[in-house]
């Protein structure tokens, strides 16, 4: 085969977060989702939803559309166990359906931080406007229980990026998909 010749400026590089930047954002979630910052119940719901979406993407390496279209029946199991250090963790097994996968193939993901799914379910169950916990309901829904609006997700991302000091997030091409790259980078650094 002839070698592929691609100039550096032709590569469609996507930036991701450094561990320090990621830590800055995750620590800010406590403030961003607090009652002090969110006086409105609906705004608090969306911020907490975006927080959990962010955390699940960065831990599972899923694509945005795969997580957005995930249903409760796609959560195939959870298991309480311990990691190498003896710390308690909750593993979750997720089924990615072919119709939601980029390559139209079924795959399964096992990831730590299953408690994020527990937190999402509790938030949905506690919301009288949103009873979306049937097996075929989406995991991430609007306040009213419908499909989560992309505009709401994008507005939340913009707000989060600006409030955590990433005013240049558009130039750096930091977006939800960057969290997939972050997850993969972490696994390469620490494969266990």
Tab-separated table of C-alpha atoms in Angstrom:
chain	number	residue	atom	x	y	z
A	1	UNK	CA	0.000	0.000	0.000
A	2	UNK	CA	1.144	3.512	-0.733
A	3	UNK	CA	1.811	5.560	2.418
A	4	UNK	CA	-0.901	8.004	3.406
A	5	UNK	CA	0.283	11.584	3.264
A	6	UNK	CA	-1.576	13.992	5.517
A	7	UNK	CA	-0.252	17.396	6.410
A	8	UNK	CA	-0.404	18.411	10.039
A	9	UNK	CA	-2.882	21.240	9.342
A	10	UNK	CA	-5.220	18.814	7.543
A	11	UNK	CA	-5.787	16.660	10.593
A	12	UNK	CA	-9.204	17.335	12.128
A	13	UNK	CA	-7.903	17.192	15.678
A	14	UNK	CA	-10.322	17.298	18.576
A	15	UNK	CA	-9.014	18.701	21.808
A	16	UNK	CA	-9.769	17.183	25.169
A	17	UNK	CA	-9.353	18.160	28.780
A	18	UNK	CA	-6.200	17.759	30.811
A	19	UNK	CA	-6.640	15.963	34.146
A	20	UNK	CA	-6.300	19.329	35.937
A	21	UNK	CA	-8.992	20.911	33.716
A	22	UNK	CA	-11.284	17.930	34.237
A	23	UNK	CA	-10.816	18.167	38.004
A	24	UNK	CA	-11.613	21.890	37.895
A	25	UNK	CA	-14.922	21.199	36.137
A	26	UNK	CA	-15.936	18.267	38.327
A	27	UNK	CA	-15.207	20.250	41.482
A	28	UNK	CA	-17.287	23.144	40.122
A	29	UNK	CA	-20.300	20.834	39.707
A	30	UNK	CA	-20.950	21.133	43.457
A	31	UNK	CA	-21.475	24.882	43.058
A	32	UNK	CA	-23.108	24.766	39.613
A	33	UNK	CA	-25.788	22.308	40.749
A	34	UNK	CA	-26.343	23.798	44.197
A	35	UNK	CA	-29.606	25.325	45.358
A	36	UNK	CA	-27.765	28.618	45.809
A	37	UNK	CA	-26.877	28.737	42.089
A	38	UNK	CA	-30.167	27.263	40.833
A	39	UNK	CA	-33.209	28.898	42.342
A	40	UNK	CA	-35.480	27.329	39.731
A	41	UNK	CA	-36.306	23.619	40.123
A	42	UNK	CA	-36.306	23.041	36.366
A	43	UNK	CA	-32.869	24.692	35.913
A	44	UNK	CA	-31.483	22.554	38.752
A	45	UNK	CA	-32.879	19.437	37.049
A	46	UNK	CA	-31.138	20.309	33.772
A	47	UNK	CA	-27.824	21.164	35.439
A	48	UNK	CA	-27.829	17.908	37.380
A	49	UNK	CA	-28.728	16.039	34.185
A	50	UNK	CA	-25.856	17.669	32.297
A	51	UNK	CA	-23.484	16.940	35.201
A	52	UNK	CA	-24.376	13.241	35.159
A	53	UNK	CA	-24.271	13.100	31.360
A	54	UNK	CA	-20.774	14.661	31.507
A	55	UNK	CA	-19.561	12.212	34.162
A	56	UNK	CA	-20.969	9.139	32.432
A	57	UNK	CA	-19.477	10.134	29.067
A	58	UNK	CA	-16.072	10.714	30.636
A	59	UNK	CA	-16.128	7.369	32.454
A	60	UNK	CA	-17.617	5.111	29.777
A	61	UNK	CA	-16.158	6.647	26.613
A	62	UNK	CA	-19.570	6.450	24.974
A	63	UNK	CA	-20.478	8.711	22.080
A	64	UNK	CA	-22.949	11.565	22.668
A	65	UNK	CA	-25.742	9.965	20.602
A	66	UNK	CA	-25.278	6.573	22.230
A	67	UNK	CA	-25.795	8.013	25.694
A	68	UNK	CA	-28.569	10.389	24.637
A	69	UNK	CA	-30.520	7.441	23.137
A	70	UNK	CA	-29.771	5.026	25.991
A	71	UNK	CA	-32.883	3.468	27.532
A	72	UNK	CA	-33.292	1.927	30.964
A	73	UNK	CA	-33.460	-1.567	29.434
A	74	UNK	CA	-29.966	-0.955	27.984
A	75	UNK	CA	-28.598	-0.979	31.537
A	76	UNK	CA	-27.950	-4.716	31.753
A	77	UNK	CA	-26.671	-4.904	35.281
A	78	UNK	CA	-24.915	-3.299	38.204
A	79	UNK	CA	-22.497	-4.886	40.601
A	80	UNK	CA	-20.983	-3.629	43.828
A	81	UNK	CA	-17.331	-4.658	44.014
A	82	UNK	CA	-13.913	-3.367	45.041
A	83	UNK	CA	-11.115	-1.981	42.908
A	84	UNK	CA	-7.399	-2.808	43.159
A	85	UNK	CA	-7.029	-0.463	46.131
A	86	UNK	CA	-9.913	-2.069	48.004
A	87	UNK	CA	-12.262	0.871	47.439
A	88	UNK	CA	-15.943	0.143	46.896
A	89	UNK	CA	-17.104	0.769	43.339
A	90	UNK	CA	-20.284	0.066	41.411
A	91	UNK	CA	-19.783	-1.452	37.972
A	92	UNK	CA	-22.440	-0.991	35.344
A	93	UNK	CA	-22.877	-3.009	32.155
A	94	UNK	CA	-24.356	-1.049	29.264
A	95	UNK	CA	-25.721	-2.437	26.016
A	96	UNK	CA	-25.124	-0.208	22.982
A	97	UNK	CA	-27.782	-1.082	20.437
A	98	UNK	CA	-26.822	-1.213	16.742
A	99	UNK	CA	-29.371	1.479	15.851
A	100	UNK	CA	-27.647	3.947	18.203
A	101	UNK	CA	-24.071	2.918	17.390
A	102	UNK	CA	-21.983	4.780	14.828
A	103	UNK	CA	-20.887	1.514	13.209
A	104	UNK	CA	-24.297	-0.152	13.578
A	105	UNK	CA	-22.902	-2.976	15.690
A	106	UNK	CA	-23.932	-4.165	19.121
A	107	UNK	CA	-21.389	-3.744	21.858
A	108	UNK	CA	-21.286	-3.888	25.628
A	109	UNK	CA	-19.446	-1.549	27.951
A	110	UNK	CA	-18.577	-2.309	31.540
A	111	UNK	CA	-17.627	0.772	33.496
A	112	UNK	CA	-17.240	1.965	37.042
A	113	UNK	CA	-19.418	4.735	38.498
A	114	UNK	CA	-22.752	2.949	38.154
A	115	UNK	CA	-23.954	5.175	40.993
A	116	UNK	CA	-24.412	7.963	38.437
A	117	UNK	CA	-27.211	5.911	36.863
A	118	UNK	CA	-28.730	5.391	40.311
A	119	UNK	CA	-28.639	9.159	40.836
A	120	UNK	CA	-30.311	9.813	37.462
A	121	UNK	CA	-33.065	7.289	38.221
A	122	UNK	CA	-33.719	8.810	41.646
A	123	UNK	CA	-33.909	12.323	40.157
A	124	UNK	CA	-36.412	11.154	37.554
A	125	UNK	CA	-38.481	9.210	40.106
A	126	UNK	CA	-38.544	12.210	42.480
A	127	UNK	CA	-39.817	14.525	39.730
A	128	UNK	CA	-43.641	14.339	39.506
A	129	UNK	CA	-43.427	15.944	36.039
A	130	UNK	CA	-41.202	13.127	34.748
A	131	UNK	CA	-42.180	9.508	35.395
A	132	UNK	CA	-39.817	8.195	32.666
A	133	UNK	CA	-38.387	5.037	34.274
A	134	UNK	CA	-40.067	2.361	32.147
A	135	UNK	CA	-37.639	-0.026	30.386
A	136	UNK	CA	-38.109	1.666	26.990
A	137	UNK	CA	-37.831	5.235	28.361
A	138	UNK	CA	-34.670	7.223	27.752
A	139	UNK	CA	-32.285	7.456	30.708
A	140	UNK	CA	-31.738	11.176	30.049
A	141	UNK	CA	-34.963	13.083	29.531
A	142	UNK	CA	-36.332	16.581	29.649
A	143	UNK	CA	-37.919	17.856	32.837
A	144	UNK	CA	-41.298	16.772	31.448
A	145	UNK	CA	-40.120	13.253	30.522
A	146	UNK	CA	-39.642	13.705	26.776
A	147	UNK	CA	-36.472	13.254	24.741
A	148	UNK	CA	-33.732	15.511	26.104
A	149	UNK	CA	-33.557	18.619	23.859
A	150	UNK	CA	-30.168	19.179	22.236
A	151	UNK	CA	-30.541	22.956	22.636
A	152	UNK	CA	-30.833	22.475	26.405
A	153	UNK	CA	-27.695	20.330	26.422
A	154	UNK	CA	-25.777	22.873	24.327
A	155	UNK	CA	-26.907	25.808	26.478
A	156	UNK	CA	-25.809	23.935	29.606
A	157	UNK	CA	-22.430	23.108	28.043
A	158	UNK	CA	-21.862	26.736	27.096
A	159	UNK	CA	-22.765	27.912	30.599
A	160	UNK	CA	-20.539	25.290	32.230
A	161	UNK	CA	-17.565	26.058	29.970
A	162	UNK	CA	-17.809	29.810	30.491
A	163	UNK	CA	-18.247	29.573	34.267
A	164	UNK	CA	-15.240	27.270	34.627
A	165	UNK	CA	-12.954	29.563	32.635
A	166	UNK	CA	-13.035	27.903	29.223
A	167	UNK	CA	-14.081	30.971	27.227
A	168	UNK	CA	-12.063	29.547	24.308
A	169	UNK	CA	-13.930	26.225	24.327
A	170	UNK	CA	-15.149	26.776	20.748
A	171	UNK	CA	-11.655	27.464	19.409
A	172	UNK	CA	-10.340	24.393	21.225
A	173	UNK	CA	-13.329	22.404	19.921
A	174	UNK	CA	-14.229	21.275	23.431
A	175	UNK	CA	-17.602	19.577	23.246
A	176	UNK	CA	-19.372	16.566	24.688
A	177	UNK	CA	-17.446	14.340	22.279
A	178	UNK	CA	-14.217	15.566	23.915
A	179	UNK	CA	-15.194	13.484	26.935
A	180	UNK	CA	-14.902	10.308	24.841
A	181	UNK	CA	-11.332	11.310	24.027
A	182	UNK	CA	-10.720	12.103	27.687
A	183	UNK	CA	-11.954	8.639	28.739
A	184	UNK	CA	-9.789	6.927	26.130
A	185	UNK	CA	-6.735	9.002	27.108
A	186	UNK	CA	-7.206	8.005	30.760
A	187	UNK	CA	-7.434	4.316	29.856
A	188	UNK	CA	-4.235	4.566	27.834
A	189	UNK	CA	-2.450	6.214	30.767
A	190	UNK	CA	-3.802	3.750	33.309
A	191	UNK	CA	-5.171	0.605	31.654
A	192	UNK	CA	-6.266	-1.099	34.922
